[in-house]
Coordinates of C-alpha atoms and ligand atoms in Angstrom, one line a residue:
M253 CA -7.8 73.3 -37.8
E254 CA -4.6 72.6 -36.3
N255 CA -3.4 69.0 -35.3
K256 CA -4.8 69.0 -31.5
K257 CA -2.1 69.0 -28.8
W258 CA -2.5 68.5 -25.3
W259 CA -0.5 71.7 -24.4
Q260 CA -3.0 73.6 -26.2
S261 CA -5.7 72.9 -23.7
S262 CA -3.3 73.0 -20.7
V263 CA -3.4 75.6 -18.2
V264 CA -0.1 76.6 -16.6
Y265 CA 0.7 78.0 -13.1
Q266 CA 3.9 79.7 -12.8
I267 CA 6.0 79.1 -9.5
Y268 CA 8.8 81.5 -8.5
P269 CA 10.7 79.2 -5.5
R270 CA 11.7 81.9 -3.4
S271 CA 8.6 83.3 -2.8
F272 CA 6.0 80.3 -2.7
N273 CA 6.1 78.4 0.3
D274 CA 9.2 77.8 3.0
S275 CA 9.2 74.6 4.8
N276 CA 12.1 75.3 7.2
G277 CA 11.7 78.6 8.6
D278 CA 14.8 80.1 7.0
G279 CA 12.9 82.6 5.1
I280 CA 13.1 81.3 1.5
G281 CA 11.0 79.2 -0.1
D282 CA 11.9 75.8 -0.7
I283 CA 11.0 72.5 -2.9
P284 CA 9.7 70.5 -0.2
G285 CA 7.6 73.9 0.5
I286 CA 6.1 73.3 -3.1
T287 CA 5.6 69.8 -2.5
E288 CA 3.3 70.4 0.3
R289 CA 1.1 73.0 -1.7
L290 CA 0.7 70.7 -4.8
P291 CA -2.8 69.6 -3.7
Y292 CA -3.6 73.3 -3.9
I293 CA -2.7 73.9 -7.5
A294 CA -4.3 70.7 -8.6
E295 CA -7.4 71.9 -6.9
L296 CA -7.3 74.8 -9.0
G297 CA -6.9 72.6 -11.9
A298 CA -3.8 73.8 -13.5
D299 CA -2.0 70.7 -15.2
V300 CA 1.6 72.1 -15.7
I301 CA 4.0 74.0 -13.4
W302 CA 6.7 76.4 -14.8
L303 CA 9.0 76.3 -12.3
S304 CA 11.3 79.3 -12.0
P305 CA 14.9 78.4 -11.7
V306 CA 16.1 75.8 -8.8
Y307 CA 19.7 75.3 -9.9
A308 CA 22.5 76.1 -8.2
S309 CA 23.0 79.5 -8.2
P310 CA 25.1 82.9 -6.6
N311 CA 21.5 84.7 -7.0
D312 CA 22.9 87.9 -8.6
D313 CA 19.6 87.4 -10.4
N314 CA 17.6 85.3 -8.1
G315 CA 18.4 81.9 -9.9
Y316 CA 18.6 82.9 -13.1
D317 CA 22.3 83.3 -13.1
I318 CA 22.9 79.5 -12.9
S319 CA 26.4 77.7 -11.9
D320 CA 25.4 74.6 -12.0
Y321 CA 22.2 73.2 -14.5
Q322 CA 22.6 69.7 -13.0
A323 CA 22.5 70.8 -9.0
I324 CA 19.8 72.3 -7.0
M325 CA 20.4 75.3 -5.2
T326 CA 21.1 74.7 -1.8
E327 CA 18.8 77.2 -0.2
F328 CA 15.9 75.2 -2.0
G329 CA 16.8 72.0 -1.1
T330 CA 18.3 68.6 -2.8
M331 CA 17.9 66.5 -5.5
E332 CA 16.0 64.0 -3.8
E333 CA 13.7 66.5 -2.6
F334 CA 13.1 67.4 -6.3
D335 CA 12.9 63.8 -7.4
I336 CA 10.0 63.6 -4.6
M337 CA 8.2 66.8 -5.9
L338 CA 8.4 65.7 -9.5
A339 CA 7.2 62.0 -8.5
K340 CA 4.2 63.9 -6.7
A341 CA 3.2 66.3 -9.0
N342 CA 2.9 63.6 -11.5
E343 CA 0.7 61.5 -9.6
L344 CA -1.7 64.6 -9.4
G345 CA -1.6 64.4 -13.5
I346 CA 0.6 67.8 -13.3
K347 CA 4.0 68.2 -15.4
I348 CA 6.6 70.0 -14.4
M349 CA 8.1 72.6 -16.9
M350 CA 11.7 73.6 -15.9
D351 CA 13.3 76.8 -16.9
L352 CA 15.8 76.9 -19.2
V353 CA 18.2 79.6 -18.5
V354 CA 20.9 79.2 -21.6
N355 CA 21.4 82.7 -23.3
H356 CA 23.7 83.1 -20.2
T357 CA 25.1 81.4 -17.3
S358 CA 26.3 82.7 -14.0
D359 CA 29.9 84.2 -14.0
E360 CA 30.3 81.4 -11.3
H361 CA 29.7 78.2 -13.6
K362 CA 32.8 76.3 -14.2
W363 CA 32.7 76.8 -18.3
F364 CA 33.6 80.7 -17.3
L365 CA 36.0 80.4 -14.6
E366 CA 37.7 78.3 -17.2
S367 CA 37.1 80.5 -20.0
K368 CA 38.4 83.6 -18.1
S369 CA 41.3 82.1 -16.8
S370 CA 43.6 82.3 -20.3
K371 CA 43.0 83.2 -23.9
D372 CA 44.2 79.6 -25.0
N373 CA 41.6 77.9 -22.4
P374 CA 39.4 75.1 -24.5
Y375 CA 36.5 76.9 -22.9
R376 CA 37.2 80.6 -23.9
D377 CA 35.0 80.6 -27.0
Y378 CA 32.2 79.4 -24.7
Y379 CA 31.4 82.8 -24.4
I380 CA 31.7 86.1 -26.4
W381 CA 34.8 87.9 -26.1
R382 CA 36.2 90.8 -27.5
D383 CA 39.1 93.2 -27.6
P384 CA 38.7 97.0 -26.5
K385 CA 37.8 99.5 -29.5
E386 CA 40.7 100.2 -31.6
G387 CA 43.2 102.6 -30.4
M388 CA 41.8 102.5 -27.0
K389 CA 42.6 101.0 -23.6
G390 CA 40.3 98.5 -21.8
G391 CA 38.5 99.6 -19.0
E392 CA 38.8 103.3 -20.5
P393 CA 35.0 105.0 -20.9
G394 CA 34.1 104.4 -24.6
A395 CA 36.6 101.5 -25.1
E396 CA 33.6 98.7 -24.8
P397 CA 33.5 96.6 -28.3
N398 CA 30.2 98.4 -29.0
N399 CA 27.4 100.5 -28.0
W400 CA 24.8 97.8 -26.5
G401 CA 23.3 98.3 -23.3
S402 CA 23.0 95.8 -20.3
C403 CA 19.2 95.1 -19.7
F404 CA 19.9 95.9 -15.9
G405 CA 21.6 99.2 -16.7
G406 CA 24.9 100.1 -18.2
S407 CA 27.2 98.6 -20.6
A408 CA 26.8 95.1 -21.7
W409 CA 30.5 94.6 -21.5
E410 CA 32.5 93.8 -18.9
Y411 CA 36.2 94.6 -18.7
D412 CA 38.8 91.5 -17.5
K413 CA 42.1 92.5 -16.5
T414 CA 43.5 89.0 -16.5
T415 CA 43.6 88.6 -20.5
G416 CA 42.9 92.2 -21.2
Q417 CA 39.4 91.8 -23.2
Y418 CA 35.9 92.5 -22.6
Y419 CA 33.0 89.8 -22.5
L420 CA 29.3 90.3 -23.2
H421 CA 26.6 90.4 -20.6
L422 CA 23.2 91.3 -22.2
F423 CA 21.8 91.0 -18.3
S424 CA 24.4 91.6 -15.0
K425 CA 28.0 91.3 -15.4
K426 CA 27.5 87.8 -13.4
Q427 CA 25.8 86.9 -16.3
P428 CA 27.9 86.0 -19.3
D429 CA 26.5 85.3 -22.6
L430 CA 27.1 81.9 -23.9
N431 CA 28.6 81.7 -28.0
W432 CA 26.0 79.6 -29.2
D433 CA 27.9 79.6 -32.5
N434 CA 30.3 77.3 -30.7
P435 CA 28.9 74.0 -31.4
K436 CA 30.0 72.4 -28.0
V437 CA 28.2 74.8 -26.4
R438 CA 25.0 73.4 -28.1
E439 CA 26.0 69.9 -27.7
E440 CA 26.3 70.8 -23.7
V441 CA 23.2 72.6 -23.5
F442 CA 21.2 69.8 -25.7
S443 CA 23.0 66.8 -23.5
M444 CA 21.8 68.8 -20.2
M445 CA 18.0 69.1 -21.5
R446 CA 17.9 65.6 -22.3
W447 CA 19.2 64.7 -18.6
W448 CA 16.2 66.3 -17.4
L449 CA 14.0 65.0 -19.7
D450 CA 14.9 61.8 -19.0
K451 CA 14.4 62.0 -15.3
G452 CA 10.7 62.9 -16.4
V453 CA 10.4 66.7 -16.3
G454 CA 7.3 67.5 -18.9
G455 CA 9.1 70.5 -20.9
F456 CA 10.7 73.9 -20.8
R457 CA 10.2 77.5 -20.5
M458 CA 13.2 79.2 -22.4
D459 CA 14.7 82.3 -20.9
V460 CA 15.4 85.1 -23.4
I461 CA 15.4 82.5 -26.0
S462 CA 15.4 85.2 -28.9
L463 CA 18.8 86.2 -27.7
I464 CA 21.0 83.3 -28.5
S465 CA 22.4 84.4 -31.8
K466 CA 24.2 87.3 -32.1
P467 CA 24.4 89.6 -35.2
E468 CA 27.4 88.9 -37.4
G469 CA 30.2 91.5 -36.1
L470 CA 28.2 92.9 -33.3
P471 CA 27.6 95.8 -34.8
D472 CA 26.1 98.8 -33.0
G473 CA 22.5 99.5 -32.3
I474 CA 20.8 102.9 -32.3
P475 CA 21.4 104.7 -28.8
M476 CA 18.2 105.3 -26.6
G477 CA 18.1 108.2 -23.7
T478 CA 20.4 106.2 -21.9
G479 CA 23.1 106.4 -24.4
Y480 CA 23.2 102.9 -24.6
A481 CA 21.2 100.6 -27.6
S482 CA 18.0 98.5 -26.7
W483 CA 19.6 95.0 -25.3
E484 CA 16.4 93.6 -26.8
G485 CA 16.8 95.0 -29.9
C486 CA 20.1 94.8 -31.3
A487 CA 20.9 90.9 -30.6
T488 CA 19.1 88.8 -32.7
G489 CA 21.3 87.2 -35.4
P490 CA 20.9 85.0 -38.1
H491 CA 21.4 81.6 -36.7
L492 CA 18.5 81.9 -34.2
H493 CA 16.0 79.5 -36.0
E494 CA 18.5 77.0 -37.1
Y495 CA 19.5 76.9 -33.6
L496 CA 16.1 76.1 -32.1
R497 CA 15.4 73.2 -35.1
E498 CA 18.7 71.5 -34.0
M499 CA 17.7 71.5 -30.4
N500 CA 14.5 70.5 -31.6
E501 CA 15.5 67.8 -34.0
K502 CA 18.1 66.6 -31.5
V503 CA 16.2 66.7 -28.2
L504 CA 12.6 68.2 -28.3
S505 CA 11.0 65.9 -30.9
K506 CA 11.9 62.8 -28.9
Y507 CA 10.1 63.5 -26.3
D508 CA 6.6 64.5 -25.5
V509 CA 6.8 68.0 -23.8
I510 CA 5.5 71.8 -23.7
T511 CA 7.9 74.3 -24.6
V512 CA 7.6 78.2 -24.4
G513 CA 10.3 80.3 -25.4
E514 CA 10.7 83.8 -23.8
C515 CA 11.0 86.5 -26.5
P516 CA 10.9 90.2 -25.6
G517 CA 10.3 92.3 -28.7
V518 CA 9.9 89.6 -31.1
S519 CA 8.5 90.7 -34.3
M520 CA 5.1 88.9 -35.8
E521 CA 7.0 87.2 -38.5
E522 CA 9.6 86.0 -36.1
A523 CA 6.9 84.5 -33.9
R524 CA 5.3 82.8 -36.8
Q525 CA 8.7 80.7 -36.8
Y526 CA 9.5 80.2 -33.5
A527 CA 5.9 78.7 -32.5
N528 CA 5.1 77.0 -36.0
L529 CA 2.4 74.7 -36.1
Q530 CA 4.6 72.3 -38.2
G531 CA 6.3 71.8 -34.7
T532 CA 9.9 72.0 -35.7
E533 CA 10.8 74.7 -33.4
L534 CA 9.2 75.4 -30.3
N535 CA 5.4 75.1 -28.9
M536 CA 4.7 78.4 -28.4
L537 CA 6.4 82.1 -27.1
F538 CA 6.0 84.8 -24.7
Q539 CA 5.6 88.2 -26.5
F540 CA 5.7 91.4 -24.7
E541 CA 3.6 94.0 -26.9
H542 CA 0.7 94.0 -24.1
M543 CA 3.0 94.3 -21.0
V544 CA 4.6 97.6 -22.7
T545 CA 1.2 99.3 -23.1
D546 CA 1.4 101.5 -20.0
H547 CA 4.8 102.5 -20.5
D548 CA 5.5 106.3 -20.7
P549 CA 8.0 106.0 -24.2
K550 CA 10.3 108.4 -22.6
T551 CA 11.0 106.5 -19.5
G552 CA 9.9 103.1 -20.4
R553 CA 8.9 100.6 -17.7
Y554 CA 10.4 103.0 -14.8
G555 CA 8.3 106.1 -15.0
I556 CA 4.7 106.7 -14.1
S557 CA 2.6 104.0 -16.2
K558 CA -0.9 103.9 -16.8
L559 CA -3.5 101.8 -18.5
N560 CA -4.5 102.6 -22.2
L561 CA -7.0 100.3 -23.0
P562 CA -7.3 100.9 -26.5
R563 CA -3.6 100.0 -26.8
L564 CA -3.8 97.1 -24.4
K565 CA -6.7 95.7 -26.9
A566 CA -4.5 96.5 -30.3
A567 CA -1.5 94.4 -28.6
M568 CA -3.8 91.3 -27.5
N569 CA -5.6 91.5 -30.8
N570 CA -2.7 91.8 -32.8
W571 CA -1.4 88.3 -31.4
E572 CA -4.7 86.4 -31.2
T573 CA -4.8 87.1 -35.0
G574 CA -1.5 87.3 -36.2
L575 CA -0.7 83.9 -35.1
E576 CA -4.0 82.6 -36.2
G577 CA -3.4 79.5 -38.8
Y578 CA 0.4 79.7 -38.5
A579 CA 1.6 79.4 -34.6
W580 CA 0.1 79.0 -31.5
N581 CA -0.4 81.8 -28.6
S582 CA 0.4 82.0 -25.0
L583 CA -1.5 84.4 -22.6
Y584 CA -0.6 86.1 -19.8
W585 CA -1.2 89.2 -17.4
D586 CA 1.3 88.3 -14.8
N587 CA 5.1 86.7 -14.1
H588 CA 7.8 87.0 -11.8
D589 CA 9.1 90.2 -13.9
Q590 CA 5.6 92.0 -14.1
P591 CA 3.6 94.0 -11.3
R592 CA 0.5 92.3 -10.3
A593 CA -2.4 92.8 -13.1
V594 CA -5.3 93.4 -10.7
S595 CA -3.3 96.7 -9.6
R596 CA -2.2 97.6 -13.4
F597 CA -4.8 96.8 -15.2
G598 CA -7.9 96.4 -13.1
N599 CA -8.6 98.2 -9.3
D600 CA -6.8 97.1 -6.2
S601 CA -9.2 99.3 -4.1
K602 CA -11.1 97.3 -1.1
K603 CA -14.3 97.7 -3.0
Y604 CA -13.2 96.1 -6.6
R605 CA -9.9 93.8 -6.1
E606 CA -11.9 91.1 -6.3
L607 CA -14.3 91.9 -9.2
S608 CA -11.3 93.5 -11.4
A609 CA -9.4 90.3 -10.6
K610 CA -12.2 87.9 -12.0
M611 CA -12.9 90.6 -15.0
L612 CA -9.1 90.1 -16.2
G613 CA -9.4 86.4 -15.6
T614 CA -12.7 86.3 -17.8
C615 CA -10.8 88.6 -20.4
L616 CA -7.7 86.4 -20.8
H617 CA -8.6 83.1 -20.2
L618 CA -11.6 83.4 -23.0
M619 CA -9.1 84.1 -25.8
K620 CA -7.1 81.7 -28.0
G621 CA -4.2 80.5 -26.5
T622 CA -2.4 78.4 -23.4
P623 CA -3.1 80.4 -20.3
Y624 CA -0.4 81.0 -17.8
V625 CA -1.4 81.9 -14.1
Y626 CA 1.3 83.2 -11.9
Q627 CA 1.3 82.4 -8.3
G628 CA -1.0 84.4 -6.2
E629 CA -2.8 85.9 -9.2
E630 CA -5.4 83.2 -8.3
I631 CA -6.4 84.9 -5.1
G632 CA -5.9 88.5 -6.3
M633 CA -2.6 89.3 -5.0
T634 CA -1.8 93.0 -5.2
N635 CA 1.1 95.5 -5.9
C636 CA 2.9 96.2 -2.4
P637 CA 3.1 99.8 -1.2
W638 CA 6.7 100.3 -1.1
N639 CA 8.1 102.7 1.3
G640 CA 11.2 103.0 -0.9
M641 CA 14.6 101.4 -2.4
D642 CA 15.7 100.2 0.7
E643 CA 12.9 97.7 0.7
I644 CA 14.2 96.2 -3.0
N645 CA 15.8 93.3 -3.7
D646 CA 15.5 93.1 -7.6
I647 CA 18.6 94.0 -9.5
E648 CA 16.4 95.6 -12.6
S649 CA 14.5 97.8 -10.4
R650 CA 17.6 99.1 -8.4
N651 CA 19.9 99.6 -11.2
N652 CA 17.5 101.0 -13.7
I653 CA 15.9 103.8 -11.3
K654 CA 19.3 104.7 -10.3
Q655 CA 20.1 105.2 -13.9
N656 CA 17.1 107.0 -14.7
I657 CA 17.4 109.3 -11.7
E658 CA 20.9 110.2 -13.1
K659 CA 19.9 110.7 -16.4
G660 CA 17.4 112.8 -15.3
L661 CA 14.5 110.9 -16.6
V662 CA 12.7 110.6 -13.3
N663 CA 12.0 112.3 -10.1
E664 CA 13.7 110.9 -7.0
K665 CA 10.7 111.7 -5.2
D666 CA 8.6 109.6 -7.4
V667 CA 10.4 106.1 -6.7
P668 CA 8.1 105.0 -4.3
E669 CA 5.3 105.4 -6.4
I670 CA 7.2 104.0 -9.6
L671 CA 8.0 100.8 -7.5
R672 CA 4.4 100.2 -6.7
L673 CA 3.6 100.7 -10.2
Q674 CA 6.5 98.6 -12.0
S675 CA 8.9 96.9 -9.9
R676 CA 9.5 93.0 -10.4
D677 CA 9.5 92.8 -6.7
N678 CA 5.6 93.3 -6.6
A679 CA 5.3 90.1 -8.4
R680 CA 8.2 88.4 -5.9
T681 CA 6.6 89.6 -2.3
P682 CA 5.9 86.3 -0.5
M683 CA 2.9 84.2 -1.4
Q684 CA -0.1 85.1 0.9
W685 CA -1.0 81.7 2.5
D686 CA -3.1 83.0 5.3
D687 CA -3.5 85.9 7.9
S688 CA -1.4 84.2 10.7
K689 CA 2.0 86.1 11.0
N690 CA 4.2 86.7 7.9
A691 CA 0.9 85.3 5.9
G692 CA 1.8 81.7 6.7
F693 CA 5.0 81.7 4.2
T694 CA 7.5 81.1 6.9
T695 CA 7.6 80.9 10.3
G696 CA 11.2 82.6 10.2
T697 CA 11.7 86.1 8.7
P698 CA 10.8 86.5 4.9
W699 CA 13.6 87.1 2.4
L700 CA 11.4 90.0 0.9
R701 CA 9.0 92.1 2.7
I702 CA 5.1 90.7 2.8
N703 CA 2.2 92.6 1.3
P704 CA 0.7 94.1 4.4
D705 CA -3.3 93.0 3.1
Y706 CA -2.0 89.8 3.5
T707 CA -5.0 89.9 6.4
Y708 CA -7.7 89.6 3.6
V709 CA -5.9 88.8 0.7
N710 CA -4.8 85.0 1.3
A711 CA -5.2 81.5 0.2
K712 CA -7.1 80.2 3.0
D713 CA -9.5 82.6 2.8
A714 CA -9.9 82.3 -1.1
T715 CA -10.5 78.1 -0.8
E716 CA -13.0 78.6 1.7
R717 CA -15.1 80.9 0.2
D718 CA -17.1 80.0 -3.2
D719 CA -17.4 83.7 -4.4
S720 CA -13.5 84.2 -4.2
V721 CA -11.1 85.1 -7.0
Y722 CA -9.9 81.2 -6.7
A723 CA -13.2 79.8 -7.0
Y724 CA -13.8 81.6 -10.2
Y725 CA -10.3 81.0 -11.8
K726 CA -11.1 77.3 -11.1
K727 CA -14.4 77.9 -12.7
L728 CA -12.5 79.5 -16.0
I729 CA -10.1 76.5 -15.9
S730 CA -12.7 74.0 -15.9
L731 CA -14.8 75.4 -18.5
R732 CA -11.6 75.5 -21.0
K733 CA -11.3 72.1 -20.3
S734 CA -14.6 71.0 -21.5
S735 CA -15.0 73.2 -24.2
E736 CA -13.4 73.4 -27.6
L737 CA -14.8 76.8 -28.6
I738 CA -12.5 78.2 -25.8
V739 CA -9.4 76.3 -26.8
Y740 CA -9.8 76.6 -30.6
G741 CA -12.6 78.9 -31.7
D742 CA -11.2 81.7 -33.4
F743 CA -11.0 85.7 -31.7
K744 CA -12.6 88.7 -33.1
L745 CA -12.2 91.9 -31.4
L746 CA -15.0 94.0 -31.1
D747 CA -15.1 97.7 -31.0
P748 CA -11.2 98.5 -31.3
D749 CA -11.2 102.1 -29.8
N750 CA -13.6 101.9 -26.8
A751 CA -11.5 103.0 -24.2
E752 CA -13.6 101.3 -21.3
V753 CA -14.6 98.0 -22.2
F754 CA -12.7 95.1 -23.9
S755 CA -15.1 92.7 -26.0
Y756 CA -14.8 90.0 -28.5
I757 CA -16.2 87.0 -30.4
R758 CA -15.1 83.6 -30.6
T759 CA -15.9 81.3 -33.3
L760 CA -16.0 77.3 -34.0
G761 CA -18.0 76.3 -36.6
D762 CA -21.7 77.2 -35.2
E763 CA -20.8 77.9 -31.8
R764 CA -20.0 81.6 -30.8
L765 CA -19.3 82.7 -27.2
F766 CA -19.6 86.7 -26.6
V767 CA -17.3 88.1 -23.9
A768 CA -17.5 91.5 -22.3
C769 CA -15.1 93.0 -19.6
N770 CA -15.8 96.5 -17.9
F771 CA -12.1 97.9 -17.5
T772 CA -13.7 100.8 -15.3
D773 CA -15.4 101.5 -12.0
H774 CA -18.6 102.6 -13.4
E775 CA -21.8 101.3 -15.2
I776 CA -21.6 101.3 -18.9
E777 CA -24.4 100.7 -21.6
L778 CA -23.9 98.1 -23.6
S779 CA -24.8 97.0 -27.1
M780 CA -24.9 93.0 -27.2
P781 CA -24.7 91.5 -30.7
G782 CA -28.6 90.6 -31.4
E783 CA -27.6 86.9 -31.9
F784 CA -26.5 86.9 -28.5
E785 CA -29.6 88.2 -26.6
N786 CA -31.1 84.9 -25.9
G787 CA -28.0 83.2 -25.4
V788 CA -26.6 81.4 -22.1
R789 CA -24.5 83.0 -19.5
I790 CA -21.8 80.4 -18.8
I791 CA -19.8 82.7 -16.8
G792 CA -20.1 86.1 -15.2
N793 CA -18.6 88.1 -11.8
Y794 CA -21.9 89.3 -10.6
E795 CA -24.5 86.8 -9.2
N796 CA -27.4 88.0 -11.2
E797 CA -27.8 88.8 -14.9
M798 CA -28.4 92.2 -16.2
K799 CA -29.1 92.9 -20.0
N800 CA -27.6 96.1 -21.9
T801 CA -25.6 97.2 -19.1
L802 CA -21.8 96.5 -17.6
R803 CA -21.7 97.1 -13.9
P804 CA -18.3 98.4 -12.6
Y805 CA -15.7 95.9 -13.4
E806 CA -18.3 93.5 -14.7
A807 CA -17.1 90.5 -17.1
F808 CA -19.2 87.6 -18.5
A809 CA -19.5 85.4 -21.3
I810 CA -22.5 84.5 -23.3
K811 CA -22.7 81.5 -25.5
N812 CA -25.2 81.5 -28.8
S813 CA -28.0 79.1 -28.3
Ligands
LIG1347 O1 10.5 92.7 -18.0 C1 11.8 93.1 -18.5 C2 11.9 94.1 -19.2 O2 10.8 95.2 -19.1 C3 12.6 92.2 -18.2 O3 12.4 92.1 -16.8 C4 12.7 91.1 -19.4 O4 11.7 90.7 -19.2 C5 13.7 90.1 -18.5 O5 14.8 90.7 -18.3 C6 14.2 88.9 -19.6 O6 13.4 88.1 -18.6 C7 14.0 86.8 -18.2 O7 15.9 87.0 -18.0 C8 16.2 87.8 -17.1 C9 15.7 87.3 -15.9 O8 16.4 88.6 -14.9 C10 14.3 87.2 -15.8 O9 13.7 87.1 -14.7 C11 13.5 86.4 -16.9 O10 12.3 86.3 -16.7 C12 17.6 87.1 -17.2 O11 17.8 86.0 -16.9
LIG1348 CA1 13.3 77.5 3.3

């Protein structure tokens, strides 16, 4: 068995600060608001908080466009307030994992302002600048240096008249990519990381870290339906692991921290390196395979999506077994970029919302890896019934849906439904604290629409009831804390083709755990492996136990005796 590490038995709670808790009535969540709610997270049992970006930012992509890595966003508070939050969290035994966004900065970062000012500025080479295509004039259609597309639609290149060159931005044009091949860039990032670690933060979640090294010569990629090559497919370069090992050697290895790299489109072979058990790079990574199993292949995320359980199981199984013995896994259903799991993989009707949210929790939290809970998931928050684009803030939904309509890939009349199914804003509607006006999130006007179901989906109700989703998550988390079998047992998927039931077995020495989850709203006959017939049910989302049947959205786990 691998060398045991504290972060292997941790449970991480993700906070999206803008939507968590507003302390001063300006409609925007903030740092004092988080401090106020720390006991709620401690009570749940999470021991790490992943804090989405709180740095100075013009908010083109809600904080993922950073203009100063060592300052706090004015709307969120001050550095003093950050320090208070950090100290209080540490007192409660909670570490703060910062979001490290270093594939790109904001175009308002001082490095970029310098960089774009002239070709011989000392910061020019901090970013990726290229001439227009041979024989073409900068700015004219097709003159971009290559065919890469931005994650947020359109080309990944922006022409800058001042110097007659293009700069690369795999995300919005206000998020220019840093040039990691420049050793000065790496030193700047490393010293900034040390500054935060010396302050006492507990680690980093690294935004699209898989993209920091670009391939030699920036060659064209294979174009997709949009005409552009995929931003995630074409930008993984040869020096990636070298840079991560350098970061590990010079920074991470000097502290006892938790690290997780966000790696959309990562291959298994790459992943085994990123999160290798020797600890020379990162602790773990976020893969996205299970996040695309419900997408329509033609339209990708922004089409009509539908649960495909065999595909979902295959994806989860791939990472559970593929990393075994090589690298540590992470587990998640939700984050700030994804729709709400209960609406996506469960059933958010009044009748089944709580049952299916608990079922999904059971399914995920009893697998091998470090589980991540996204704010509101622990009370079963749902996707929002959007009326249309006017209500949407998210840059990705706005740009990509527009692009898909223009290309004839989706029908305009389907937009509200597509938004409800897939928009990143489903995760970003404010946290529902109670059933008072604006769900107790703010006394002012919330920056984004509040989901109307807050009258019955809220933290106050969930913490007062012992049959709530919150109480159930609390139990799942405490089970993990007391069971090596749950943390370290290996994973075996049962019945891969079954389109209704997700079941698996965990094994550690003689100890075995059988987990069964019904992903449908009807009763299903269950054939339980014989060795569990006299086993002990350690958790289940129905009160009384029933043998050989799974009721609608039922989930339970049985330990052999
Ligand atoms: O889910 C996605 C693709 O279907 C994307 O949102 C993808 O995960 C992503 O854009 C990469 O995410 C990260 O970097 C972005 C930022 O907008 C996201 O919020 C962040 O998680 C740029 O920094
Ligand atoms: Ca505020």
